[in-house]
PDB file of C-alpha atoms in Angstrom:
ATOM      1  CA  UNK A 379      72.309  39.539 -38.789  1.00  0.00           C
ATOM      2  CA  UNK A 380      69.539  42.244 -37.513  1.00  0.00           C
ATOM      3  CA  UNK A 381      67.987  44.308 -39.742  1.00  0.00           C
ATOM      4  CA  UNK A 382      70.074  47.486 -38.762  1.00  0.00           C
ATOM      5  CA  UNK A 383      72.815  46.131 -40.066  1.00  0.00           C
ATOM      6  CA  UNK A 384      71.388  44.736 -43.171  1.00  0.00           C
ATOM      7  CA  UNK A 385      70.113  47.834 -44.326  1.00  0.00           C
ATOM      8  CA  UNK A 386      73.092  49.673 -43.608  1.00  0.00           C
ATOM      9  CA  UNK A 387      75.352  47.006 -45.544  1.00  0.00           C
ATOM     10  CA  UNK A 388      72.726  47.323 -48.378  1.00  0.00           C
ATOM     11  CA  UNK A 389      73.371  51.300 -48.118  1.00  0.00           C
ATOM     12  CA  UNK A 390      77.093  50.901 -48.128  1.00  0.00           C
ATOM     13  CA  UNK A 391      77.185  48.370 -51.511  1.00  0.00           C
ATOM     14  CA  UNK A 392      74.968  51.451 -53.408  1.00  0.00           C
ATOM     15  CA  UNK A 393      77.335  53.900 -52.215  1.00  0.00           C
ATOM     16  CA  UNK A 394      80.333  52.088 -53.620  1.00  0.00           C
ATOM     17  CA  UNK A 395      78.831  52.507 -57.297  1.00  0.00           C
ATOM     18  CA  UNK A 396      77.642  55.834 -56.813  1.00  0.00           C
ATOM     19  CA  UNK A 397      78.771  58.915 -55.776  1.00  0.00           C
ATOM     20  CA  UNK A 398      76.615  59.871 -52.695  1.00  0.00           C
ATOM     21  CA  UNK A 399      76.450  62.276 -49.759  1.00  0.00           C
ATOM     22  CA  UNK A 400      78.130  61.986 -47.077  1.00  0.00           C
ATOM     23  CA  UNK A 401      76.855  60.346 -44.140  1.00  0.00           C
ATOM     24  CA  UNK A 402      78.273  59.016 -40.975  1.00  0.00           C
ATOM     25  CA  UNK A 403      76.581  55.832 -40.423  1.00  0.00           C
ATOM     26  CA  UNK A 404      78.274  55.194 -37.150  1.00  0.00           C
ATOM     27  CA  UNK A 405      77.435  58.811 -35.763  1.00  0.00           C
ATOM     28  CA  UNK A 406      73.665  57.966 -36.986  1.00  0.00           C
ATOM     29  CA  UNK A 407      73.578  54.952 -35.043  1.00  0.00           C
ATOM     30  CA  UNK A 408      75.570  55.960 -31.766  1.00  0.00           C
ATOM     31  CA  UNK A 409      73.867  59.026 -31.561  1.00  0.00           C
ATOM     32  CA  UNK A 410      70.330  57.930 -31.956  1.00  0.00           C
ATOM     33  CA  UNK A 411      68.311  56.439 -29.338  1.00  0.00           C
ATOM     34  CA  UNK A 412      67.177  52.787 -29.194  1.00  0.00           C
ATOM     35  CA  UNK A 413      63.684  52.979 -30.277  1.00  0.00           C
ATOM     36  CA  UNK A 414      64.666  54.787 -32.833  1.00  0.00           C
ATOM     37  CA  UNK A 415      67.242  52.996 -34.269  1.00  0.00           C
ATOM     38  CA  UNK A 416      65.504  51.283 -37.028  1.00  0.00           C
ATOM     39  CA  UNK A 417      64.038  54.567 -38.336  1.00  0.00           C
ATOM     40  CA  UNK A 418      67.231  55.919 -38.627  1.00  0.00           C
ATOM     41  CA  UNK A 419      68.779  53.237 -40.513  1.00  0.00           C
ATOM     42  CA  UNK A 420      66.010  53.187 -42.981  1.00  0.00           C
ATOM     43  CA  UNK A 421      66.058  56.807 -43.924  1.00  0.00           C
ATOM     44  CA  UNK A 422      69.671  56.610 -44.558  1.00  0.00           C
ATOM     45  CA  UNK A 423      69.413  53.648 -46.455  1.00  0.00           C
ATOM     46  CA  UNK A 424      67.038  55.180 -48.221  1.00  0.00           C
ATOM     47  CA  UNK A 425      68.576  58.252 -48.855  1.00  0.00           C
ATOM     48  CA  UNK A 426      71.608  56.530 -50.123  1.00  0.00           C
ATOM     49  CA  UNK A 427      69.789  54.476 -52.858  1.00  0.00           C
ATOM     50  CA  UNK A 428      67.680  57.118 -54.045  1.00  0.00           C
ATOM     51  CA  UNK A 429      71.119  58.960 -54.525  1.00  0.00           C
ATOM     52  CA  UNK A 430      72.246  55.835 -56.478  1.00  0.00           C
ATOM     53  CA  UNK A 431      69.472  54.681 -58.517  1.00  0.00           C
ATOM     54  CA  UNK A 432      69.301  58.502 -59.648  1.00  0.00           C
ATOM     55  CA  UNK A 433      73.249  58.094 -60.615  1.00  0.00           C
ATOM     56  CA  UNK A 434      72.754  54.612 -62.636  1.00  0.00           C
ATOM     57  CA  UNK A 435      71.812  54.879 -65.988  1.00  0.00           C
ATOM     58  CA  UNK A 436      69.277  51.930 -67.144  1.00  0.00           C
ATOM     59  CA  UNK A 437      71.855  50.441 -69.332  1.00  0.00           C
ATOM     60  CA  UNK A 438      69.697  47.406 -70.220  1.00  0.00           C
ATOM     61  CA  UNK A 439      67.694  49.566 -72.067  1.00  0.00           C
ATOM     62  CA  UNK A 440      69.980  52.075 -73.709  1.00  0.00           C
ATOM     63  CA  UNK A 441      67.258  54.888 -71.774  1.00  0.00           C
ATOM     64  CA  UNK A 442      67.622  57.527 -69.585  1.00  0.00           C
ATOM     65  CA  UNK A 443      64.528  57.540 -68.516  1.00  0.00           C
ATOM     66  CA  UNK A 444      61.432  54.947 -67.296  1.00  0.00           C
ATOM     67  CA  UNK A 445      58.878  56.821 -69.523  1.00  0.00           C
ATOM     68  CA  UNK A 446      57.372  55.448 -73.206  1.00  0.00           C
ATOM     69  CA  UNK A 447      60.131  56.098 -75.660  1.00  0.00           C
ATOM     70  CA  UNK A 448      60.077  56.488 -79.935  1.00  0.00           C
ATOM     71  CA  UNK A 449      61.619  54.081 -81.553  1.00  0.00           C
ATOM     72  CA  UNK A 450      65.727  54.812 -81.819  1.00  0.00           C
ATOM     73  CA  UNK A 451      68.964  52.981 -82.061  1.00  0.00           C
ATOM     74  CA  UNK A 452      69.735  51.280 -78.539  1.00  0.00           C
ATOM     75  CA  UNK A 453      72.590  53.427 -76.733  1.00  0.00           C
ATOM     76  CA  UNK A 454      73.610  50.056 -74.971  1.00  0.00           C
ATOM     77  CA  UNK A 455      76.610  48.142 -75.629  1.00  0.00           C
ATOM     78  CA  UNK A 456      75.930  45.117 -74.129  1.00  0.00           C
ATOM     79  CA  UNK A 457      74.855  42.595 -76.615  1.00  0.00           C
ATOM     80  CA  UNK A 458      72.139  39.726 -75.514  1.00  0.00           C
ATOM     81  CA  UNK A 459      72.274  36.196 -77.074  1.00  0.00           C
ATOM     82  CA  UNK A 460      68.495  35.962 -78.659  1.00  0.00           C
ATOM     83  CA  UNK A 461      66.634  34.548 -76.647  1.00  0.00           C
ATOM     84  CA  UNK A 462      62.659  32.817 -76.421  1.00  0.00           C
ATOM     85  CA  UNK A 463      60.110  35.248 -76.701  1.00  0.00           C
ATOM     86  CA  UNK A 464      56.308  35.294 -76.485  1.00  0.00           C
ATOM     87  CA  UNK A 465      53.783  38.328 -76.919  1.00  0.00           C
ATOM     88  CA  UNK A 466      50.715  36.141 -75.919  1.00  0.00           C
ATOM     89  CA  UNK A 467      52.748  35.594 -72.143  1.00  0.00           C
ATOM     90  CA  UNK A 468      53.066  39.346 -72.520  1.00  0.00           C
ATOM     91  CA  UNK A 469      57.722  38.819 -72.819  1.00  0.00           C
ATOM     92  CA  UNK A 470      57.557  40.509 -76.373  1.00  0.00           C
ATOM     93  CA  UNK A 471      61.359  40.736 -77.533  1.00  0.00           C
ATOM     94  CA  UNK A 472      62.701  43.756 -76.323  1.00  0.00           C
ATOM     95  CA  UNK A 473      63.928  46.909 -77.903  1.00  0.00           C
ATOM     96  CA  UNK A 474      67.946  46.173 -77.931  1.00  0.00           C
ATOM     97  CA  UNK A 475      70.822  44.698 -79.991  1.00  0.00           C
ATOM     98  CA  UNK A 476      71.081  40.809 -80.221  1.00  0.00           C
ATOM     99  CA  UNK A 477      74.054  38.254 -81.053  1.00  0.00           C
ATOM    100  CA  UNK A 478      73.212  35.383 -82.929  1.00  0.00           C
ATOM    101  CA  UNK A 479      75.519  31.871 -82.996  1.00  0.00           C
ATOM    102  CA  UNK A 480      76.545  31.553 -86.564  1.00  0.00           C
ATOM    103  CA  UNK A 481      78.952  28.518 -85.712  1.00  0.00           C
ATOM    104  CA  UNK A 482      82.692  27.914 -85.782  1.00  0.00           C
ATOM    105  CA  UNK A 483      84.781  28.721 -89.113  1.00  0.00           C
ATOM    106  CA  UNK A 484      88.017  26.363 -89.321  1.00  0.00           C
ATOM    107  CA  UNK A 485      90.411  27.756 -87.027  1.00  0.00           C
ATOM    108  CA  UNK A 486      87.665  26.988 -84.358  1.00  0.00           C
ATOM    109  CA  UNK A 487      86.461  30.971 -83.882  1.00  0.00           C
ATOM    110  CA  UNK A 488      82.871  31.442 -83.201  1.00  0.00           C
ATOM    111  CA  UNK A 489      80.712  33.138 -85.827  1.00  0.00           C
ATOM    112  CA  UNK A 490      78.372  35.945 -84.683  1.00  0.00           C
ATOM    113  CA  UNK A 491      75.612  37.935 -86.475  1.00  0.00           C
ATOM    114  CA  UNK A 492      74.134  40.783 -84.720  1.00  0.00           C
ATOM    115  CA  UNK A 493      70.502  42.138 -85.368  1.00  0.00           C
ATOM    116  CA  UNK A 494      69.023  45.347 -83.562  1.00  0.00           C
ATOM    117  CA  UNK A 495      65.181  45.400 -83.035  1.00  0.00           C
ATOM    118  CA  UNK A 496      64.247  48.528 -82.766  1.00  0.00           C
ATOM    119  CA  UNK A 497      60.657  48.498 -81.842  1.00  0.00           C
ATOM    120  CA  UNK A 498      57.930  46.024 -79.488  1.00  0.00           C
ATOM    121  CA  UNK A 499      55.533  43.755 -80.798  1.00  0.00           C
ATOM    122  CA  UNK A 500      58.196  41.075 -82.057  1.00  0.00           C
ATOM    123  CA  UNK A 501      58.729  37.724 -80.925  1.00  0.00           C
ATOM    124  CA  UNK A 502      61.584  34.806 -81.341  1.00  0.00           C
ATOM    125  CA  UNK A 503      63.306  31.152 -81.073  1.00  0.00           C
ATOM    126  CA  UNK A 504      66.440  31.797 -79.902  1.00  0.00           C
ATOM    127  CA  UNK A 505      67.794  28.522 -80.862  1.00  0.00           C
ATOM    128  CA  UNK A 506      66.378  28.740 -84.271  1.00  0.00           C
ATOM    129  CA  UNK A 507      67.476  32.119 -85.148  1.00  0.00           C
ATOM    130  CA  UNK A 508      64.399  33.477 -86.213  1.00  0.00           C
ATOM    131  CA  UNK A 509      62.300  36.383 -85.119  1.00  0.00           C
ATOM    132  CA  UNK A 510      58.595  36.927 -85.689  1.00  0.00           C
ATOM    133  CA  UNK A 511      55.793  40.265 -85.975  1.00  0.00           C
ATOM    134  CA  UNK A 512      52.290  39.487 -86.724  1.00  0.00           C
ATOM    135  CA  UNK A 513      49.126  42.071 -87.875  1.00  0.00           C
ATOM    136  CA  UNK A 514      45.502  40.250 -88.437  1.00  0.00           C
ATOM    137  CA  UNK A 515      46.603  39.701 -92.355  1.00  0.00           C
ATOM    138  CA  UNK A 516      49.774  38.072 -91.915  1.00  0.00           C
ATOM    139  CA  UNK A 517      53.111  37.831 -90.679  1.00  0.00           C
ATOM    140  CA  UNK A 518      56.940  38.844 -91.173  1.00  0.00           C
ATOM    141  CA  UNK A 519      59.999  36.281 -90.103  1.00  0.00           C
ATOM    142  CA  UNK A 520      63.363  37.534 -90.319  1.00  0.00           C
ATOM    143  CA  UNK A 521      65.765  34.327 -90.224  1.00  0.00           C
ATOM    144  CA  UNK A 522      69.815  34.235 -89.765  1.00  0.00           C
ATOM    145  CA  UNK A 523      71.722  30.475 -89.875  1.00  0.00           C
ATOM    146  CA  UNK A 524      74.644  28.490 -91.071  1.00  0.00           C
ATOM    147  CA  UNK A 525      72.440  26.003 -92.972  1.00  0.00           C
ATOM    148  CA  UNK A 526      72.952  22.526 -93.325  1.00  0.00           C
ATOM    149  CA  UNK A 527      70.058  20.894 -95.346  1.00  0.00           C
ATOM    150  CA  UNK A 528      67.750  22.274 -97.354  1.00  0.00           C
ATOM    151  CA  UNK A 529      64.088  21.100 -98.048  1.00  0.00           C
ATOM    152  CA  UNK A 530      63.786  17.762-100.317  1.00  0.00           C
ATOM    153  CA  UNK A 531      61.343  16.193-101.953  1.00  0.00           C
ATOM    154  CA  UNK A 532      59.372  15.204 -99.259  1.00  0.00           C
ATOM    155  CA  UNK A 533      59.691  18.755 -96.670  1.00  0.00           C
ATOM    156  CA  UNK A 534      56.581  18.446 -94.520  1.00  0.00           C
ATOM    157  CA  UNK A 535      57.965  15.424 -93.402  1.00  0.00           C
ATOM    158  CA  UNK A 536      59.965  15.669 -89.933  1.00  0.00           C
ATOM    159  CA  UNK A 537      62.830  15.002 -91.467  1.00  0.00           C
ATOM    160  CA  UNK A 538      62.263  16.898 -95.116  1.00  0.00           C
ATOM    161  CA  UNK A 539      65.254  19.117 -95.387  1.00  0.00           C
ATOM    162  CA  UNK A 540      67.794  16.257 -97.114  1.00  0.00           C
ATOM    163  CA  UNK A 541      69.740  18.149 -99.284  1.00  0.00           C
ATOM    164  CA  UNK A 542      72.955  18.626 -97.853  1.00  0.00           C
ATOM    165  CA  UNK A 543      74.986  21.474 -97.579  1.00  0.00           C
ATOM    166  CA  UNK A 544      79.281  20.873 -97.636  1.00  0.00           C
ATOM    167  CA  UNK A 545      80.879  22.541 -95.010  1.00  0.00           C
ATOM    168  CA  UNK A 546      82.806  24.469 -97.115  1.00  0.00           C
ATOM    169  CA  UNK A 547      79.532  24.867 -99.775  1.00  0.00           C
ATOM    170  CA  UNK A 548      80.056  28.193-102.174  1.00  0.00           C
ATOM    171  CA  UNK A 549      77.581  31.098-102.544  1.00  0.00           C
ATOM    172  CA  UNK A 550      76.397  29.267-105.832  1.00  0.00           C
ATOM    173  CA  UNK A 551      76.347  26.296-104.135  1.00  0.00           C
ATOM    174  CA  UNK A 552      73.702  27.223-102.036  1.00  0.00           C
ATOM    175  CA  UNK A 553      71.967  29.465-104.193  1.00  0.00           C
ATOM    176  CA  UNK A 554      71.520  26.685-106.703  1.00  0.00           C
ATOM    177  CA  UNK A 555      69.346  24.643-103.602  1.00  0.00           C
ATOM    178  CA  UNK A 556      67.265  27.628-102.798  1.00  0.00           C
ATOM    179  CA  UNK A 557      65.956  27.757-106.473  1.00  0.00           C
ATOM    180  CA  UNK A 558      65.284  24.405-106.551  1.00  0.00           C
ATOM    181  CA  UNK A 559      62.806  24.505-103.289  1.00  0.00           C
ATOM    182  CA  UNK A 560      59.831  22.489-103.598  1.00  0.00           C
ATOM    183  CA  UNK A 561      56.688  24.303-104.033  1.00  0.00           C
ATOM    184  CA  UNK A 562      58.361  27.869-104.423  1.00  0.00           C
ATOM    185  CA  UNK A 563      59.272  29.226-107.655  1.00  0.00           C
ATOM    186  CA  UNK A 564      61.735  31.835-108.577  1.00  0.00           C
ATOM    187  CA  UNK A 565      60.535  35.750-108.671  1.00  0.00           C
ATOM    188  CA  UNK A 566      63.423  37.503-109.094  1.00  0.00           C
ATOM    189  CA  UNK A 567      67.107  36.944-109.328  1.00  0.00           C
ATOM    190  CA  UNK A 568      69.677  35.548-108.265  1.00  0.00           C
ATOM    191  CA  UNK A 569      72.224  38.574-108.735  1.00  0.00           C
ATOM    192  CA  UNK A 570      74.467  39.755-107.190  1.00  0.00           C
ATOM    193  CA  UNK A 571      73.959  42.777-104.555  1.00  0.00           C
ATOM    194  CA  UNK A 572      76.639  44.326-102.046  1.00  0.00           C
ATOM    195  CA  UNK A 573      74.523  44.402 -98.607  1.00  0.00           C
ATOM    196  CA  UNK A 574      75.815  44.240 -94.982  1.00  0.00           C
ATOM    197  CA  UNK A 575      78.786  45.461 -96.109  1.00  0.00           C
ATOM    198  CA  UNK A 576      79.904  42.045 -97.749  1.00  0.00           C
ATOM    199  CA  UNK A 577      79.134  40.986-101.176  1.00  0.00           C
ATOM    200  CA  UNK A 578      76.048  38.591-101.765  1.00  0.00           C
ATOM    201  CA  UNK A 579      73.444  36.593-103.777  1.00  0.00           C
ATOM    202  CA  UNK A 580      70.331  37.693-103.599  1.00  0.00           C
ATOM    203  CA  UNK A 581      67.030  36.030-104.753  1.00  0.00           C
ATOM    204  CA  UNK A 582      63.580  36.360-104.371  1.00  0.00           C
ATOM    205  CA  UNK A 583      60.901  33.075-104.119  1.00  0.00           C
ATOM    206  CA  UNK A 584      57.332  32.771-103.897  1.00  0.00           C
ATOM    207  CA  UNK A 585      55.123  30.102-102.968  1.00  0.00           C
ATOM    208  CA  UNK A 586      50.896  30.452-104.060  1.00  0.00           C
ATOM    209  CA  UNK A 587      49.898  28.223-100.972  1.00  0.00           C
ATOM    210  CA  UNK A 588      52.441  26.364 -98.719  1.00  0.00           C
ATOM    211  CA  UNK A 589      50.828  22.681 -98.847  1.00  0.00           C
ATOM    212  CA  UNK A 590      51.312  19.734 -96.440  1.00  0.00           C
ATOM    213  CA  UNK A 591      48.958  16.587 -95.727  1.00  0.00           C
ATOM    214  CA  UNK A 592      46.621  16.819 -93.165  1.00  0.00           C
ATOM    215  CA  UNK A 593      48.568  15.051 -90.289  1.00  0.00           C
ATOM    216  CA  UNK A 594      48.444  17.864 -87.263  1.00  0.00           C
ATOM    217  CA  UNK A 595      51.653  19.704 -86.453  1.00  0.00           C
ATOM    218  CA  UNK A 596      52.797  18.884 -90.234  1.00  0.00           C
ATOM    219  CA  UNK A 597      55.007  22.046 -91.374  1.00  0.00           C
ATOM    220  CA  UNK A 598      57.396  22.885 -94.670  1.00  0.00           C
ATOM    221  CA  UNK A 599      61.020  22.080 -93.104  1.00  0.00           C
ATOM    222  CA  UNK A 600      62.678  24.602 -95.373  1.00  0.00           C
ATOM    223  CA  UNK A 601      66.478  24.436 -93.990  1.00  0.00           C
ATOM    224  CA  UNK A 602      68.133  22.275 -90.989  1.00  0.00           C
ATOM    225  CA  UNK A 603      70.755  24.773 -89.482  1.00  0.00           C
ATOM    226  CA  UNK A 604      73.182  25.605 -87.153  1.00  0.00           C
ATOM    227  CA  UNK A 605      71.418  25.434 -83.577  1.00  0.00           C
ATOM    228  CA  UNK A 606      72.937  27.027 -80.681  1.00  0.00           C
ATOM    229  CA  UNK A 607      76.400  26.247 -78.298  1.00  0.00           C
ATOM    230  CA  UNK A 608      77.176  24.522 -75.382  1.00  0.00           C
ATOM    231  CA  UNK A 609      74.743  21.782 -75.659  1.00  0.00           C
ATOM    232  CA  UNK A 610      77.252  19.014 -76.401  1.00  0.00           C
ATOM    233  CA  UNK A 611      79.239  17.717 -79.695  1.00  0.00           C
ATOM    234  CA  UNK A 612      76.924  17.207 -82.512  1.00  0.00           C
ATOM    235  CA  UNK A 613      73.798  19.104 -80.668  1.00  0.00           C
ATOM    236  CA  UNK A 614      74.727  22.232 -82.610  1.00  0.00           C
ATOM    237  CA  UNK A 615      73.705  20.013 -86.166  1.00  0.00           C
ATOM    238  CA  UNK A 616      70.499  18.177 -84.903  1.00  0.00           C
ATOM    239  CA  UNK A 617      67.196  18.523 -87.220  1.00  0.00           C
ATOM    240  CA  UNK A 618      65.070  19.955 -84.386  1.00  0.00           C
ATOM    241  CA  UNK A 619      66.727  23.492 -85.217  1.00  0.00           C
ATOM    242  CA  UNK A 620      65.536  24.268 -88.412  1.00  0.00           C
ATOM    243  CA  UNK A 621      63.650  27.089 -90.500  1.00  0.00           C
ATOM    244  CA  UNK A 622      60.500  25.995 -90.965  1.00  0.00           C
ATOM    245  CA  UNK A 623      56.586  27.315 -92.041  1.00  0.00           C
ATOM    246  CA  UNK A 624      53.507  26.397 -91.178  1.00  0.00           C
ATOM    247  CA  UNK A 625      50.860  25.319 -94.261  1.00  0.00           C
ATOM    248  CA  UNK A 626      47.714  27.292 -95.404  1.00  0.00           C
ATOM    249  CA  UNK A 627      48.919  30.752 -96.644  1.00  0.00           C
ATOM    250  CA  UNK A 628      51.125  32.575 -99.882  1.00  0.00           C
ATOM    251  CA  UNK A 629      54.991  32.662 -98.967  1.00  0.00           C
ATOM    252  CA  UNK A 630      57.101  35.395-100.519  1.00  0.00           C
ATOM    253  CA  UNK A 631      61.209  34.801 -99.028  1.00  0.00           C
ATOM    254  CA  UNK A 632      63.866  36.925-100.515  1.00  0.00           C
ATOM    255  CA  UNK A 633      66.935  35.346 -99.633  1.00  0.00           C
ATOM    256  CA  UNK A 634      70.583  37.074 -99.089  1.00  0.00           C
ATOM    257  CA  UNK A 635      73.700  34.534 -98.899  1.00  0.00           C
ATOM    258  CA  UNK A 636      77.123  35.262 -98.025  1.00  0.00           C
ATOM    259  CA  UNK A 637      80.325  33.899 -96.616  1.00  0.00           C
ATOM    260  CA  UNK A 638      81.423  34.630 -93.189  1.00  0.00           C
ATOM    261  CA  UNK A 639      85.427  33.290 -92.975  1.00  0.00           C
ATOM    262  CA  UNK A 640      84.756  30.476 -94.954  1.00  0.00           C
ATOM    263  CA  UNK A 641      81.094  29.016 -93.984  1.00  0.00           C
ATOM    264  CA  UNK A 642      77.641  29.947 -95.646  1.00  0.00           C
ATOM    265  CA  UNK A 643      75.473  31.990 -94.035  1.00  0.00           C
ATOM    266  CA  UNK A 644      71.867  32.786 -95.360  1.00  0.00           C
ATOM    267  CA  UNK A 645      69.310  35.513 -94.390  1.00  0.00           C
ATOM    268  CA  UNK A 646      65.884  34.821 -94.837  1.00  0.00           C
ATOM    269  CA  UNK A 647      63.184  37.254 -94.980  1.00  0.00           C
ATOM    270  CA  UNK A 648      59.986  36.239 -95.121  1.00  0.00           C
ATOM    271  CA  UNK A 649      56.437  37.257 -95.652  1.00  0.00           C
ATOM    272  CA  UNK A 650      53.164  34.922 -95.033  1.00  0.00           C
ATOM    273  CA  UNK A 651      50.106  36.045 -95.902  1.00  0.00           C
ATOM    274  CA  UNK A 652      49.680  39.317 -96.643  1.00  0.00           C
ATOM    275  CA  UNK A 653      50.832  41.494 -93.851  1.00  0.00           C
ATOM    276  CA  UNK A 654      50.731  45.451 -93.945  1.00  0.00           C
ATOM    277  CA  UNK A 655      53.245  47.766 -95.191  1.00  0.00           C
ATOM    278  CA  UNK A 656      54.019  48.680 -91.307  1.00  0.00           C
ATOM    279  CA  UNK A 657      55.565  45.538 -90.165  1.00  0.00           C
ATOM    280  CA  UNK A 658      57.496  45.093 -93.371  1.00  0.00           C
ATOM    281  CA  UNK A 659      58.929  48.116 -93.128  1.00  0.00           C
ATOM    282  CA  UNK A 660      59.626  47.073 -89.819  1.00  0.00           C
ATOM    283  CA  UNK A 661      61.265  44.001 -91.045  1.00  0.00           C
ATOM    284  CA  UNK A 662      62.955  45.664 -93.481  1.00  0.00           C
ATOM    285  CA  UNK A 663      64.676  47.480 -90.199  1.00  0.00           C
ATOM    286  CA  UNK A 664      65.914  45.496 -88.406  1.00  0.00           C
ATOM    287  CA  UNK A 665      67.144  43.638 -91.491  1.00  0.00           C
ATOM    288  CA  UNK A 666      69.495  46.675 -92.637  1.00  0.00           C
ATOM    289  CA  UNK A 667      71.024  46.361 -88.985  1.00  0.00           C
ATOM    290  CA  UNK A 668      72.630  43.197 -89.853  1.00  0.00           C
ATOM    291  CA  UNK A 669      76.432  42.748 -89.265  1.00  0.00           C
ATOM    292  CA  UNK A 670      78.836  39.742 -89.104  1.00  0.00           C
ATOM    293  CA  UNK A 671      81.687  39.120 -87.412  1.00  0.00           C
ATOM    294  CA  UNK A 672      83.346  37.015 -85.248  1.00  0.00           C
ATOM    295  CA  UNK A 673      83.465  36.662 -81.400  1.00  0.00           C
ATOM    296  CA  UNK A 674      86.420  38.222 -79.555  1.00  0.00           C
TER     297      UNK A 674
END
């Protein structure tokens, strides 16, 4: 195929999503004489995708426009699974709403949570649920799983989290491991609070210094969870998806736990360090946009 005719079968696929002038490719091209054929073809082409860019709205986005936008509710109704994310490769998370695998409740129906992130600078681990936002004093992680294990005695080992969660574990069930964590101590609650329009147990824990030995890579395995889908029977359970922090700094985690048709689900906000009062109010955002639900 010559490049006449690519272009003008490009031209024709924009025009079929778009509503654009009229134009008589065949005239164009019987009409026009040889040397100029290409010319021809490429101004039309041209003219027709400029027509149809300017008709497409950048859904992705939720914008209406490429220029710097405040920070506002994506328009968008497509939902993205959450994916990897790194600031330092310059792929921040972007600015959009964000389905998270919750599991399957009893009948076999996938559990969803959905989280909007309203503004740059964040990053995540899709597979572990968990989105981060760092400032030069410390950092905010906002966390979302069906747990299975919670830490034990030993956490910093690879395999720490040994307290087992039943399937069909209670709000107090799980509430009474998350006061119990090693190394954290109880600040406040547990009580009961109404958020994300279910009812919950809410609690707040603090840790002075997160602690592990000196062996490099060693971290606090706080919770094994529910990874991600489509990996494979039993994948969805295996340790390497977890909640987990790194030693060396103050921990503050308030904690929200609910039932979603059946299973536990936990929330986990955390705060390590001492980070500033913007990106916990910034935490605290995309937080509220929580919601629940199950996959249609």
């Amino acid at each position: 195929m010559n490049l006449e005719q690519r272009l003008t079968d490009a031209a024709l696929h924009v025009a079929e999503h778009v509503e654009p002038p009229v134009v008589d490719l065949d005239a164009v091209r019987s009409q026009a004489h040889a040397k100029r054929r290409m010319t021809v073809a490429l101004a039309v082409a041209a003219a027709i995708i400029a027509v149809g860019l300017a008709g497409i709205p950048l859904v992705a986005m939720g914008r209406d426009t490429t220029a710097p936008q405040p920070a506002v509710t994506p328009r968008s109704t497509i939902i993205f699974t959450l994916p990897d994310s790194d600031c330092a490769a310059g792929r921040c998370l972007k600015p959009r709403s964000y389905s998270i695998p919750l599991g399957l409740d009893d009948s076999g129906r996938r559990l969803r949570a959905r989280m909007t992130v309203l503004a740059g600078g964040w990053e995540a681990v899709g597979d572990h649920h968990r989105i981060t936002r760092e400032d030069p004093a410390g950092a905010v992680v906002l966390s979302v799983y069906q747990p299975h294990e919670f830490a034990g005695t030993e956490p910093c080992q690879e395999d720490g989290a040994t307290r087992k969660v039943a399937p069909d574990a209670t709000v107090d069930d799980v509430v009474r491991l998350l006061t119990t964590l090693p190394q954290f101590a109880v600040v406040e609650g547990p009580r009961a609070l109404p958020a994300f329009g279910r009812d919950t147990s809410n609690l707040k824990v603090r840790a002075n210094r997160v602690s592990c030995s000196a062996v490099a890579g060693a971290r606090y395995n706080l919770a094994h969870i529910y990874g991600s889908e489509g990996y494979g029977e039993g994948y969805e359970t295996d340790p390497s998806f977890e909640s987990n922090i790194y030693p060396g700094r103050q921990v503050l985690i308030e904690f929200w736990v609910l039932t979603l048709e059946g299973k536990p689900v936990v929330i986990e906000a955390r705060q390590e360090g001492s980070p500033g009062d913007a990106i916990i109010q910034e935490l605290d955002k995309v937080r509220e946009s929580l919601t629940f639900g199950i996959r249609q």
